[in-house]
Structures are given as structure tokens and as C-alpha cells.
Coordinates of N, CA, C and O in Angstrom, one line a residue:
X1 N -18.9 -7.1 10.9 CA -17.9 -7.0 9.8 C -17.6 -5.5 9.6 O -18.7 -4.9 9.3
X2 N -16.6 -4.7 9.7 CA -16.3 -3.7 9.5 C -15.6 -3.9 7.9 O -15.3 -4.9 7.3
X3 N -15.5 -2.1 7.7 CA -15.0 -1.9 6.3 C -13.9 -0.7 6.8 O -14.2 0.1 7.7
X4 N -12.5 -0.8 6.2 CA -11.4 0.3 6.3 C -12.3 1.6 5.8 O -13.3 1.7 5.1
X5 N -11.5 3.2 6.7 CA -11.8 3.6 6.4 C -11.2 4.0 4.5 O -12.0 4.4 3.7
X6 N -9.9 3.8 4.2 CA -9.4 3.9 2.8 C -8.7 3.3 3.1 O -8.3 3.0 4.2
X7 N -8.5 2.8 1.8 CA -6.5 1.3 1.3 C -5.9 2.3 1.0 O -6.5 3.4 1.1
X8 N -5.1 2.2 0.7 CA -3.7 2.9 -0.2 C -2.8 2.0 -0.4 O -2.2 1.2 0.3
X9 N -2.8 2.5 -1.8 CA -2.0 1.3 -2.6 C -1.0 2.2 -3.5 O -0.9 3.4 -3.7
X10 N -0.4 1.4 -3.9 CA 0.8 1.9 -4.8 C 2.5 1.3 -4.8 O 2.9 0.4 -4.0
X11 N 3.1 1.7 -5.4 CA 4.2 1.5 -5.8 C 5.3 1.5 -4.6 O 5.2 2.4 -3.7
X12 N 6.4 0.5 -4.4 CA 7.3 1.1 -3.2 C 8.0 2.2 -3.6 O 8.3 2.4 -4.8
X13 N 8.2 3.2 -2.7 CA 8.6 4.4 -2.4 C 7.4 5.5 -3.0 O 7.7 6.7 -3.4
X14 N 6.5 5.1 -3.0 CA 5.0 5.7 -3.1 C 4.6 6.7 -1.5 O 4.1 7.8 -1.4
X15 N 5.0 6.0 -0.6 CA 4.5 6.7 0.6 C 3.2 6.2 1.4 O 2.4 6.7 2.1
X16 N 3.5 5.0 1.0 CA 1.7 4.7 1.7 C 2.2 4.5 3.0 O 1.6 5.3 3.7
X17 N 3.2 3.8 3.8 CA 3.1 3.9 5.1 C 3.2 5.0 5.7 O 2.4 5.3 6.6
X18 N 4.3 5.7 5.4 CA 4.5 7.5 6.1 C 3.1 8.1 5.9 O 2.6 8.7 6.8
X19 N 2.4 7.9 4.7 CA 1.4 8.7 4.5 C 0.0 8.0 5.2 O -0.9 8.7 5.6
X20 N -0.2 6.9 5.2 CA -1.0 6.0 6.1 C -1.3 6.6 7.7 O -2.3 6.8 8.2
X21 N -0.1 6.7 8.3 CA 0.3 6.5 9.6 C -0.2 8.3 9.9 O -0.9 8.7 10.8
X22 N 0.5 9.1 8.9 CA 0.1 10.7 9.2 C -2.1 11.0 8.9 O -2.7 12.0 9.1
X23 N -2.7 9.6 8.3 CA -3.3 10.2 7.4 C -4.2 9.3 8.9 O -5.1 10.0 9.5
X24 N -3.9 8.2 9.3 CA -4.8 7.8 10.8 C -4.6 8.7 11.9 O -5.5 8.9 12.7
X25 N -3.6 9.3 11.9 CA -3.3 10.4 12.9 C -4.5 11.7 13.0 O -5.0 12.2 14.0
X26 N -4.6 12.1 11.5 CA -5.5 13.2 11.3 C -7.0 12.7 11.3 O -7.8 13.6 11.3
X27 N -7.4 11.4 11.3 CA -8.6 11.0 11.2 C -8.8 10.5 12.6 O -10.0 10.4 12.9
X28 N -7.8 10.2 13.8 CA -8.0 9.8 15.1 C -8.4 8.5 14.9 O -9.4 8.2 15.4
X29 N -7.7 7.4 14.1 CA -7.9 6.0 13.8 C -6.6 5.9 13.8 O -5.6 6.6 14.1
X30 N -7.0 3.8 13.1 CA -4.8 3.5 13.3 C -4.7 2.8 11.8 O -5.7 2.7 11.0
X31 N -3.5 2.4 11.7 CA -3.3 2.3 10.8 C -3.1 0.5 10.9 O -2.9 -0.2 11.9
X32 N -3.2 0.1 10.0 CA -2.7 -1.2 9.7 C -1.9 -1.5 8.5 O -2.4 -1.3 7.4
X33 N -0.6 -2.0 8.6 CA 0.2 -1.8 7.2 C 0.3 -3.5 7.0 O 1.0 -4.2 7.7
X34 N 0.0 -3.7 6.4 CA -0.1 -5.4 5.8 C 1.5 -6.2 6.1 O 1.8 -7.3 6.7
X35 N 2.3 -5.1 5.3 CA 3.8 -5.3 5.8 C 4.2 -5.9 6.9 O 4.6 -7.0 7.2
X36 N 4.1 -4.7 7.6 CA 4.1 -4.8 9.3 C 3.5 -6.1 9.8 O 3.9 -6.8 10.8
X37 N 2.4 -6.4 9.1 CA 1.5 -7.2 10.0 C 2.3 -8.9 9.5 O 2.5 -9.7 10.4
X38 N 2.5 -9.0 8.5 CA 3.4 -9.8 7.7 C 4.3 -10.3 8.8 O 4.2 -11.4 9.4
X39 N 5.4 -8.8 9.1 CA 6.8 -9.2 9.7 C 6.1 -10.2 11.0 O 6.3 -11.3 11.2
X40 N 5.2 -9.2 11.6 CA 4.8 -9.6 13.1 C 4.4 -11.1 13.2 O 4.7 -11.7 14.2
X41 N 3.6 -11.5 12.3 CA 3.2 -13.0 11.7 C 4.3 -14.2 11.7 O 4.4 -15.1 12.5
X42 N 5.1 -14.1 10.9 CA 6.1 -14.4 10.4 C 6.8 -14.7 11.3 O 7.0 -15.9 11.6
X43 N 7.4 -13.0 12.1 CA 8.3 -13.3 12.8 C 9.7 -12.7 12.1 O 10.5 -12.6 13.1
X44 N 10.2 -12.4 11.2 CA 11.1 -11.9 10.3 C 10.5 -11.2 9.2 O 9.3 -11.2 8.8
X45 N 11.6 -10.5 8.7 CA 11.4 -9.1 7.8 C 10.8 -9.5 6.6 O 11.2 -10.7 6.5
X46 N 9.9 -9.2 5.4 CA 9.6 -9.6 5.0 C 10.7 -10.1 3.6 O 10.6 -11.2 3.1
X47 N 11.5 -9.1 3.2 CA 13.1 -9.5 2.8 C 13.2 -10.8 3.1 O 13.0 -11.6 2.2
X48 N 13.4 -11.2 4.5 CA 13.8 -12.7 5.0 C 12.8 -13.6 4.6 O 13.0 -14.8 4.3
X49 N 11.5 -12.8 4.6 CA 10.4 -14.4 4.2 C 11.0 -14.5 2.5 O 11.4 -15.6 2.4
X50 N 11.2 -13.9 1.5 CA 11.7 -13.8 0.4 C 13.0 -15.2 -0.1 O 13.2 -16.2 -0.7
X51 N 13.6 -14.3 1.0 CA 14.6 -15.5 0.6 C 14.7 -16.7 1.2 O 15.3 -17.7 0.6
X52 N 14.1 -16.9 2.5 CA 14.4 -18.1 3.2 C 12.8 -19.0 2.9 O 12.7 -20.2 3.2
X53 N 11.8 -18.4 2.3 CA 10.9 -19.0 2.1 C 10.0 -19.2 0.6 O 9.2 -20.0 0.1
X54 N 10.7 -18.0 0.3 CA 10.5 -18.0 -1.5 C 9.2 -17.2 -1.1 O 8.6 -17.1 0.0
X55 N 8.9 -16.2 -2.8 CA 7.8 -15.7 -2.7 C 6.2 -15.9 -3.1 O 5.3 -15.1 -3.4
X56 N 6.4 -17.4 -2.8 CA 4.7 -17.9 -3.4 C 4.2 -17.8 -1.6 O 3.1 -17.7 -1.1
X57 N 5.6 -18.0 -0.8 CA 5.1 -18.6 0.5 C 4.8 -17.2 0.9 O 3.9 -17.0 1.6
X58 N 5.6 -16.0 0.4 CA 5.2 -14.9 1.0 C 4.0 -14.5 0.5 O 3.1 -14.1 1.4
X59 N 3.6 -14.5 -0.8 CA 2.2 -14.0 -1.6 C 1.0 -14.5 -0.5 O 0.0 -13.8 -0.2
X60 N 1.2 -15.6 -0.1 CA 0.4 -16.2 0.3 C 0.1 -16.0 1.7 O -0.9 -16.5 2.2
X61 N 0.9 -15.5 2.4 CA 0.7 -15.1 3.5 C 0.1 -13.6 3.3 O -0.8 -13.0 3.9
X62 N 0.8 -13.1 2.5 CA 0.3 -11.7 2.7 C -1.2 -11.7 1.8 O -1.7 -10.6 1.7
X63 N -2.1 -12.9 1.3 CA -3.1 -13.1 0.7 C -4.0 -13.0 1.9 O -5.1 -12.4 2.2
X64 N -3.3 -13.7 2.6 CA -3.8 -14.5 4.0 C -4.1 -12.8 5.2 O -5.2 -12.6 5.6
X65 N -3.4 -12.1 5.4 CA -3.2 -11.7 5.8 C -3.9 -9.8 5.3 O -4.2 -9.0 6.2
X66 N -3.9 -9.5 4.0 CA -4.8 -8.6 3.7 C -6.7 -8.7 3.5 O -7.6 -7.8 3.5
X67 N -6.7 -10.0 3.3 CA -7.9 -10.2 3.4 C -8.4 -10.5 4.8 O -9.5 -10.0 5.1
X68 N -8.0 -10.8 5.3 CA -8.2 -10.6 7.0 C -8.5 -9.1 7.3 O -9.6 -8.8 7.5
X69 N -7.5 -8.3 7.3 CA -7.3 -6.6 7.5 C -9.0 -6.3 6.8 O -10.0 -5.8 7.4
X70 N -8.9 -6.7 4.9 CA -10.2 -5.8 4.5 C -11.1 -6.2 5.1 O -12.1 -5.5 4.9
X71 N -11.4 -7.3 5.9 CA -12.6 -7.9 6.4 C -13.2 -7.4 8.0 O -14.2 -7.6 8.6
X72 N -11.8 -6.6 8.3 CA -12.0 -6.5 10.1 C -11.3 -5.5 10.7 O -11.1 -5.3 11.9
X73 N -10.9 -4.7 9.6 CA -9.9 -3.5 10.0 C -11.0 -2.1 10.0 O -11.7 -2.0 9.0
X74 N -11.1 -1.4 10.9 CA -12.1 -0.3 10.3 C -11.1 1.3 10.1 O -11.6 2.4 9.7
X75 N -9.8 1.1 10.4 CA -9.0 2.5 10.2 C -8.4 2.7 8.7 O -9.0 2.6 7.6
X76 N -7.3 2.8 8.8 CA -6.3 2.9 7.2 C -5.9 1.7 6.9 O -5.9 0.9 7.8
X77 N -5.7 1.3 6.1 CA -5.2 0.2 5.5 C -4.1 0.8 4.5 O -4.4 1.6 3.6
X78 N -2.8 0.3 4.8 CA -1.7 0.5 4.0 C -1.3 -1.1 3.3 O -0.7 -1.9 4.0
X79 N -1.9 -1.5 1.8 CA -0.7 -2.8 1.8 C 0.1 -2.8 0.9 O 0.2 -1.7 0.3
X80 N 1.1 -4.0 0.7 CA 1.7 -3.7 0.1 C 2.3 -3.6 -1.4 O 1.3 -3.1 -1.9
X81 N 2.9 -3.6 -2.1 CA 2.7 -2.7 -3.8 C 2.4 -3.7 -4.7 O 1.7 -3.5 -5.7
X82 N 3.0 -4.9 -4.3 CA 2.7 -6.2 -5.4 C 1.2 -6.9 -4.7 O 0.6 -7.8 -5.4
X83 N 0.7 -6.7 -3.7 CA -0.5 -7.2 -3.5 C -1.9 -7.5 -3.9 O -2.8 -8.3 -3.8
X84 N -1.6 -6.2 -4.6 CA -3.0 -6.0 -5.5 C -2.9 -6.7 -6.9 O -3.7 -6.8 -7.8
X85 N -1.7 -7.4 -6.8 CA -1.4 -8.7 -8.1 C -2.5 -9.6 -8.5 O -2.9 -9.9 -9.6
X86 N -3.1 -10.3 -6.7 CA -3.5 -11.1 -6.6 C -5.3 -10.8 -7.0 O -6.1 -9.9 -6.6
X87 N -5.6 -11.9 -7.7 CA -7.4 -11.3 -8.1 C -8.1 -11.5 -7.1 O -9.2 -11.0 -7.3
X88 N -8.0 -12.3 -5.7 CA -8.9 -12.4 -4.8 C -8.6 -11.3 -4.2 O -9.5 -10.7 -3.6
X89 N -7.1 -10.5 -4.1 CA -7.3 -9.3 -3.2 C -7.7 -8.1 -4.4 O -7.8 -7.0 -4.0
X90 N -7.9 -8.2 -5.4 CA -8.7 -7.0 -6.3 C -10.0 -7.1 -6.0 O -10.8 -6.2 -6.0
X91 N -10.4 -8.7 -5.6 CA -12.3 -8.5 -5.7 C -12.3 -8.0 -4.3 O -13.1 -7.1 -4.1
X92 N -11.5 -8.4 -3.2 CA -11.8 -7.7 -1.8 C -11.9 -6.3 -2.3 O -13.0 -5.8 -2.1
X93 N -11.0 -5.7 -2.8 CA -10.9 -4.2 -3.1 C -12.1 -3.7 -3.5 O -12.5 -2.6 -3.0
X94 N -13.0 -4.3 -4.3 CA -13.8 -3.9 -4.7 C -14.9 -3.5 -4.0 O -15.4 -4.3 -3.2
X95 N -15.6 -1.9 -4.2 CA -16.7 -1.0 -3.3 C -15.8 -0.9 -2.4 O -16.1 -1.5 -1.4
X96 N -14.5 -0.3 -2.2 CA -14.0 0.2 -0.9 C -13.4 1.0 -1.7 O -12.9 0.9 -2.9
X97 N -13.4 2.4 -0.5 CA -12.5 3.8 -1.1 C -11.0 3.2 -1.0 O -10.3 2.8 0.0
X98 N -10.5 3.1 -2.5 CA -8.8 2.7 -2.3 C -8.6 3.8 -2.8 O -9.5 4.3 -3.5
X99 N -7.1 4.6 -2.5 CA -6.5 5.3 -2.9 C -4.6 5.1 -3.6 O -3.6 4.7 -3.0
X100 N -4.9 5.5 -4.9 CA -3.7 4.9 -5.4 C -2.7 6.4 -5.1 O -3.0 7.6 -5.4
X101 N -1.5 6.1 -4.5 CA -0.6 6.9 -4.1 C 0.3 6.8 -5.5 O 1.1 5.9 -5.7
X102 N 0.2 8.0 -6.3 CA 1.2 7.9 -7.4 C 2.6 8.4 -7.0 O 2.8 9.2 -6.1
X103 N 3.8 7.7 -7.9 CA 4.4 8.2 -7.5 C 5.7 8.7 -8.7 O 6.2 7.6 -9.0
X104 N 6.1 9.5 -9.3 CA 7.2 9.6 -10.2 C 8.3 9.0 -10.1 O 9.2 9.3 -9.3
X105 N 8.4 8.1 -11.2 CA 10.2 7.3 -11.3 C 11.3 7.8 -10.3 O 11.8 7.0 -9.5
X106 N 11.5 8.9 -10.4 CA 12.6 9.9 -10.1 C 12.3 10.0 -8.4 O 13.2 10.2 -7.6
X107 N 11.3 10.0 -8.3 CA 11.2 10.6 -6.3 C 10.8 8.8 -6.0 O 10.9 8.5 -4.8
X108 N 10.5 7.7 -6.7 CA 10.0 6.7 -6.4 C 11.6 6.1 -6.0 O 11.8 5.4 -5.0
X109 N 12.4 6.5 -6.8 CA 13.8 5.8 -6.8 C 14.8 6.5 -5.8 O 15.8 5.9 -5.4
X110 N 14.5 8.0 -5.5 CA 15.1 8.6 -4.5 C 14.6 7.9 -3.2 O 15.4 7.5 -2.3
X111 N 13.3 7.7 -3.1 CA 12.5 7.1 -1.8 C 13.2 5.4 -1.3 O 13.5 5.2 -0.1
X112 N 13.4 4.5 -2.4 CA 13.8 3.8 -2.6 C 15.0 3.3 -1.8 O 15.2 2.6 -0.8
X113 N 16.1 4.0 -2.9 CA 17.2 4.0 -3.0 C 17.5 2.6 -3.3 O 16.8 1.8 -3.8
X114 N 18.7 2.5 -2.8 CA 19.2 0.9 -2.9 C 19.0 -0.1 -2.0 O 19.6 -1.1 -2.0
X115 N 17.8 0.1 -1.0 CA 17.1 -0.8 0.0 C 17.1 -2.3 -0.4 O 16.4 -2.7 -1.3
X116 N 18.3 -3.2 0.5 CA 17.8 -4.3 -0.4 C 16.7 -5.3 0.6 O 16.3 -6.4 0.5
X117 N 16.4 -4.3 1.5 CA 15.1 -4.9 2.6 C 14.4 -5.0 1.3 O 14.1 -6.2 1.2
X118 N 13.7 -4.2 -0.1 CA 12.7 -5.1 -0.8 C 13.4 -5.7 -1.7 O 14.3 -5.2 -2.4
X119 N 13.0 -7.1 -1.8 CA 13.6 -8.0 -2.7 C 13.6 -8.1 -3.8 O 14.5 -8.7 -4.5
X120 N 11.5 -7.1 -4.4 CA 11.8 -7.6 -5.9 C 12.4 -6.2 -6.3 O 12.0 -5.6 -7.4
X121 N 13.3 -5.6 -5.6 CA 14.1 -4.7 -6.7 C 15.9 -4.6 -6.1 O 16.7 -3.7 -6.0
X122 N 15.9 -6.1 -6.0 CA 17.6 -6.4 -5.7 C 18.1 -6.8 -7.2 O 17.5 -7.1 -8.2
X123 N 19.5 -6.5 -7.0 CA 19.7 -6.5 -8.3 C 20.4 -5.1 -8.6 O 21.3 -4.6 -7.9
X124 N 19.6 -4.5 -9.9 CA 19.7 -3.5 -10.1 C 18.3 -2.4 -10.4 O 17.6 -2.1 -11.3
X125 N 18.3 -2.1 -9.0 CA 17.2 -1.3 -8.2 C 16.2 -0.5 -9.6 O 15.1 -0.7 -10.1
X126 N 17.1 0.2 -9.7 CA 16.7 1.2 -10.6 C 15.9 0.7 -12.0 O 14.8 1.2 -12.3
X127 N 16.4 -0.1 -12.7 CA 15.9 -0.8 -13.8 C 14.8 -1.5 -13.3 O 13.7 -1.3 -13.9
X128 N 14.8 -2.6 -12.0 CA 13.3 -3.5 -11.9 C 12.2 -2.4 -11.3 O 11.0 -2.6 -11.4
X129 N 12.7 -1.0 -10.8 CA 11.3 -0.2 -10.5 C 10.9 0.3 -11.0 O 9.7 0.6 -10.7
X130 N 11.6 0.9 -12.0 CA 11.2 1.3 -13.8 C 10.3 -0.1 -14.2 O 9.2 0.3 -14.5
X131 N 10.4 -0.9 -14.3 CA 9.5 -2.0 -15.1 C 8.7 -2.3 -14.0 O 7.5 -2.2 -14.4
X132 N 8.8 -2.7 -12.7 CA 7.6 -2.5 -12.2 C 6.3 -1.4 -11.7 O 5.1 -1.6 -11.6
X133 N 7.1 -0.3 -11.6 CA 6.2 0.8 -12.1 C 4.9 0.2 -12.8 O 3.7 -0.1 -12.5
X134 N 5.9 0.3 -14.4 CA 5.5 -0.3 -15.6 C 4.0 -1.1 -15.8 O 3.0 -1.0 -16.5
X135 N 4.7 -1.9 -14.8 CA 3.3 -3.8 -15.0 C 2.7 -3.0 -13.8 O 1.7 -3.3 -14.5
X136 N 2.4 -2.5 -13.1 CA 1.2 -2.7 -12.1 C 0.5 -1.4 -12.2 O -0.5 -1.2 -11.6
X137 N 1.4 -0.2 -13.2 CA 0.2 1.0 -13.2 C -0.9 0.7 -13.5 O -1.8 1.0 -12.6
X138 N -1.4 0.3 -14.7 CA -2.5 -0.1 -14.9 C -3.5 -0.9 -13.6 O -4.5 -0.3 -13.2
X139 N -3.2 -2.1 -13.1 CA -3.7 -2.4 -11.8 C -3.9 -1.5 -10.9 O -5.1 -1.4 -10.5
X140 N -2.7 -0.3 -10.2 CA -3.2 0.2 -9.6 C -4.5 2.0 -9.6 O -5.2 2.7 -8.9
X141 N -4.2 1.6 -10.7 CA -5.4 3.0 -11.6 C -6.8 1.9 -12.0 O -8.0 2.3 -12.1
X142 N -6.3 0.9 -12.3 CA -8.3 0.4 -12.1 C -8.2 0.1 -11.1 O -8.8 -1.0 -11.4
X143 N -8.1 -0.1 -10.0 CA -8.4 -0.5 -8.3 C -8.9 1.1 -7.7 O -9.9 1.3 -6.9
X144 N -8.2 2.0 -8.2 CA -8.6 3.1 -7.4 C -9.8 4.2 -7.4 O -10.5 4.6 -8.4
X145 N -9.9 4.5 -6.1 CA -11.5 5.1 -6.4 C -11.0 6.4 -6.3 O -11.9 7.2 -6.4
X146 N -9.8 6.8 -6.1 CA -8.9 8.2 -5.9 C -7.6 8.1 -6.3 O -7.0 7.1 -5.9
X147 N -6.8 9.1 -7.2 CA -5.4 8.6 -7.3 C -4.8 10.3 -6.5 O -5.5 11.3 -6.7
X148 N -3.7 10.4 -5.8 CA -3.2 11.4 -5.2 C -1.9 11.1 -5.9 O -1.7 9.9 -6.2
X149 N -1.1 12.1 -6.4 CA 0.2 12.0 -6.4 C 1.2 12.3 -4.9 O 0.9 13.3 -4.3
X150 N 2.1 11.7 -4.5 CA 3.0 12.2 -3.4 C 4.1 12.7 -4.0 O 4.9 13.2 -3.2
X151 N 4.5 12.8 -5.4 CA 5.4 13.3 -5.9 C 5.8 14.3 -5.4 O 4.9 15.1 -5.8
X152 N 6.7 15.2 -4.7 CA 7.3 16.5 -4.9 C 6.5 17.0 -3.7 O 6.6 18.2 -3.7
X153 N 5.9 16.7 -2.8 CA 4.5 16.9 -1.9 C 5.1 15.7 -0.6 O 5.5 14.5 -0.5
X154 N 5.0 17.1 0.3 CA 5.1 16.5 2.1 C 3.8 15.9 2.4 O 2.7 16.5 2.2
X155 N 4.0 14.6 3.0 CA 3.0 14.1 3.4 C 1.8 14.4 3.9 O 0.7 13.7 3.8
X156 N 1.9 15.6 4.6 CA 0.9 16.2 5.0 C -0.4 17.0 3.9 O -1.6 17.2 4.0
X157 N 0.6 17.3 2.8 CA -0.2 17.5 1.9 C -0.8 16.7 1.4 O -1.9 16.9 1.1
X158 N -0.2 15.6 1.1 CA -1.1 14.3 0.6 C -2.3 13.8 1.4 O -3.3 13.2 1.0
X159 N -2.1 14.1 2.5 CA -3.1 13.9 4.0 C -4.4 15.0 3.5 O -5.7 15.0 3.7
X160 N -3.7 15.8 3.0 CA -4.9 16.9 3.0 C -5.6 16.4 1.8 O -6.8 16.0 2.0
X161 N -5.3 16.3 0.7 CA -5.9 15.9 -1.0 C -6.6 14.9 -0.2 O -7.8 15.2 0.1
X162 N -6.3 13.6 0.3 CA -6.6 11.9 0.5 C -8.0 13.0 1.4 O -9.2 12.9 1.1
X163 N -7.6 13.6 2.2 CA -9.3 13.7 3.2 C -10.2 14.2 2.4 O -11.3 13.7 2.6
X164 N -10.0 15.2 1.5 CA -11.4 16.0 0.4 C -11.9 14.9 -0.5 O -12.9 14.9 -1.1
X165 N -10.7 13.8 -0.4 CA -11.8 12.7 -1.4 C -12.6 11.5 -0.5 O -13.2 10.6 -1.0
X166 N -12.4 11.6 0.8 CA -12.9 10.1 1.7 C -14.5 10.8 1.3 O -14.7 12.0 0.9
X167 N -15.3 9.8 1.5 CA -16.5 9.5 1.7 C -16.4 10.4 2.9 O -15.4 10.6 3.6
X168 N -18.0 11.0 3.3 CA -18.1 12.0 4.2 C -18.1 11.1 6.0 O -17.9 11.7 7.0
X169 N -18.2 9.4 5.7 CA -17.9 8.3 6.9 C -16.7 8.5 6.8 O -16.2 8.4 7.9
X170 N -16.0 8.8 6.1 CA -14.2 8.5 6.2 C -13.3 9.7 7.0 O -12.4 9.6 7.8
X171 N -14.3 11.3 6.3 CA -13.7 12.1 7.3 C -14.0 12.4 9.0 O -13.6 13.4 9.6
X172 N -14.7 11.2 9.6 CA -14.9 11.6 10.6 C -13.7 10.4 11.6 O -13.7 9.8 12.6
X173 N -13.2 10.5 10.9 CA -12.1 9.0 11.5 C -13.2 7.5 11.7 O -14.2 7.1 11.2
X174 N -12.4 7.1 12.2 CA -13.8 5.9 12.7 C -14.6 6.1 12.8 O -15.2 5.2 12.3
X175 N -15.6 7.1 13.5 CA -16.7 6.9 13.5 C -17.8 6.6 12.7 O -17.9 7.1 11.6
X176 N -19.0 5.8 13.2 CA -19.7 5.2 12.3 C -21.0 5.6 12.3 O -21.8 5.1 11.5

């Protein structure tokens, strides 16, 4: 059974995959983005599982599918923002370095934009990521064993903050 080297969790337009993907790079590991792994499963975007399958069918795949990752992944783990909703993936969380990627309204909504690839902020973008912000800060500030902001900050910087907090196992990339 392996253990990720860190989660990163947070908000969409947070940065966890750009920052995921730069943050396996510098550790010489890979990344796994739950997302990704979703589409690949599936077969379609995860937008498409939304609408063509509703989202208990998606929750549940992506239940399916991060608990797999925390159980057998040993690099980054990127998932994705409403995931940590679920209480069987908070108890997985639990004793693993998660890192909550904060992110400010204003750079979360520039990051964003009007993507309607995510579903729960079709509509009117701006107002549901204001309120989701909202409901899951709390969630994602008790899950985390580090919070980094990416606000205003190139990824690489965030690469650097995320490495002075891994566990002294974490900065060596995979190795064990």
C-alpha cells in the first residue's frame, strides 16, 4: 500500500493542477489529477458526465476513483474541489500531508472565467463561486495539514512554499 506524496485540494481556479503537475516535476514523481482520471474512466469530460449522467453518478465515480488514487498513488495527488464533500474521502484524508491551495475571489474568478467545462458554476459563474468558496472553506482548512495561498504568486512559487512544508519523505520525490 503506498501513501501520496501530498493532496492538494482546493477551490476551482485554485491551481491545484498547474501547481500539481510543476510541484511532481520538482520532486521527480507524477502527478495524478482525479479529474483527469475521471475523464479517462468515463470516457468524456467530466462537464459531460454532469449533464448526461447527473451528478450523484459523477460524485460517485469520482468517490470511486479518489479513493483508489489515496490507496495506491505514491506521487501528487490533485483532486477535485467538491470532493472533499464527501466523508469517506475526508476519513481517507486523514494522516496524509494535504495541502489546501487558497485562493482569492478575484484571481479564483479571473482563473475561472466563464468555463462552462465546470458545471457547478454554469449559470452565473461569478455569484455560485462566491458561495462556493463560501461552503467548502471551512472543509478545506480542516482537511489541511498546510494551507499555501496561489493568489498573486506564479506557480513556481507555490512549488517552493508547498516543498518547505512536505514531510522530510516528501522532499525527496518518491523516494522511500
Amino acid at each position: 500500500m503506498s501513501t501520496p506524496i501530498t493532496v492538494l485540494i482546493g477551490p476551482p481556479g485554485a491551481g491545484k493542477t498547474t501547481v500539481g503537475e510543476a510541484l511532481a516535476r520538482r520532486l521527480g514523481a507524477e502527478l495524478r489529477d482525479t479529474d483527469t482520471e475521471i475523464e479517462a474512466r468515463a470516457g468524456k469530460a467530466v462537464a459531460d458526465i454532469f449533464v448526461e449522467d447527473g451528478e450523484e453518478a459523477f460524485r460517485a465515480l469520482e468517490r470511486r476513483v479518489v479513493a483508489e488514487t489515496l490507496a495506491e498513488w505514491d506521487g501528487v495527488v490533485s483532486v477535485g474541489g467538491g470532493a472533499v464533500l464527501d466523508a469517506d474521502t475526508r476519513r481517507d484524508l486523514d494522516g496524509r500531508h494535504v495541502v489546501y491551495l487558497q485562493v482569492e475571489f478575484e484571481d479564483a474568478a479571473k482563473r475561472v472565467g466563464l468555463n462552462q467545462a465546470r458545471p457547478l458554476l454554469a449559470g452565473n459563474p461569478r455569484a455560485r463561486l462566491k458561495k462556493l468558496l463560501e461552503e467548502r472553506l471551512p472543509v478545506y482548512e480542516g482537511l489541511a495539514t498546510a494551507t499555501v495561498s496561489t493568489s498573486g504568486r506564479h506557480p513556481e512559487e507555490v512549488v517552493d512554499a508547498i516543498v518547505e512544508l512536505l514531510p522530510e519523505r516528501g522532499r525527496n520525490g518518491g523516494a522511500r
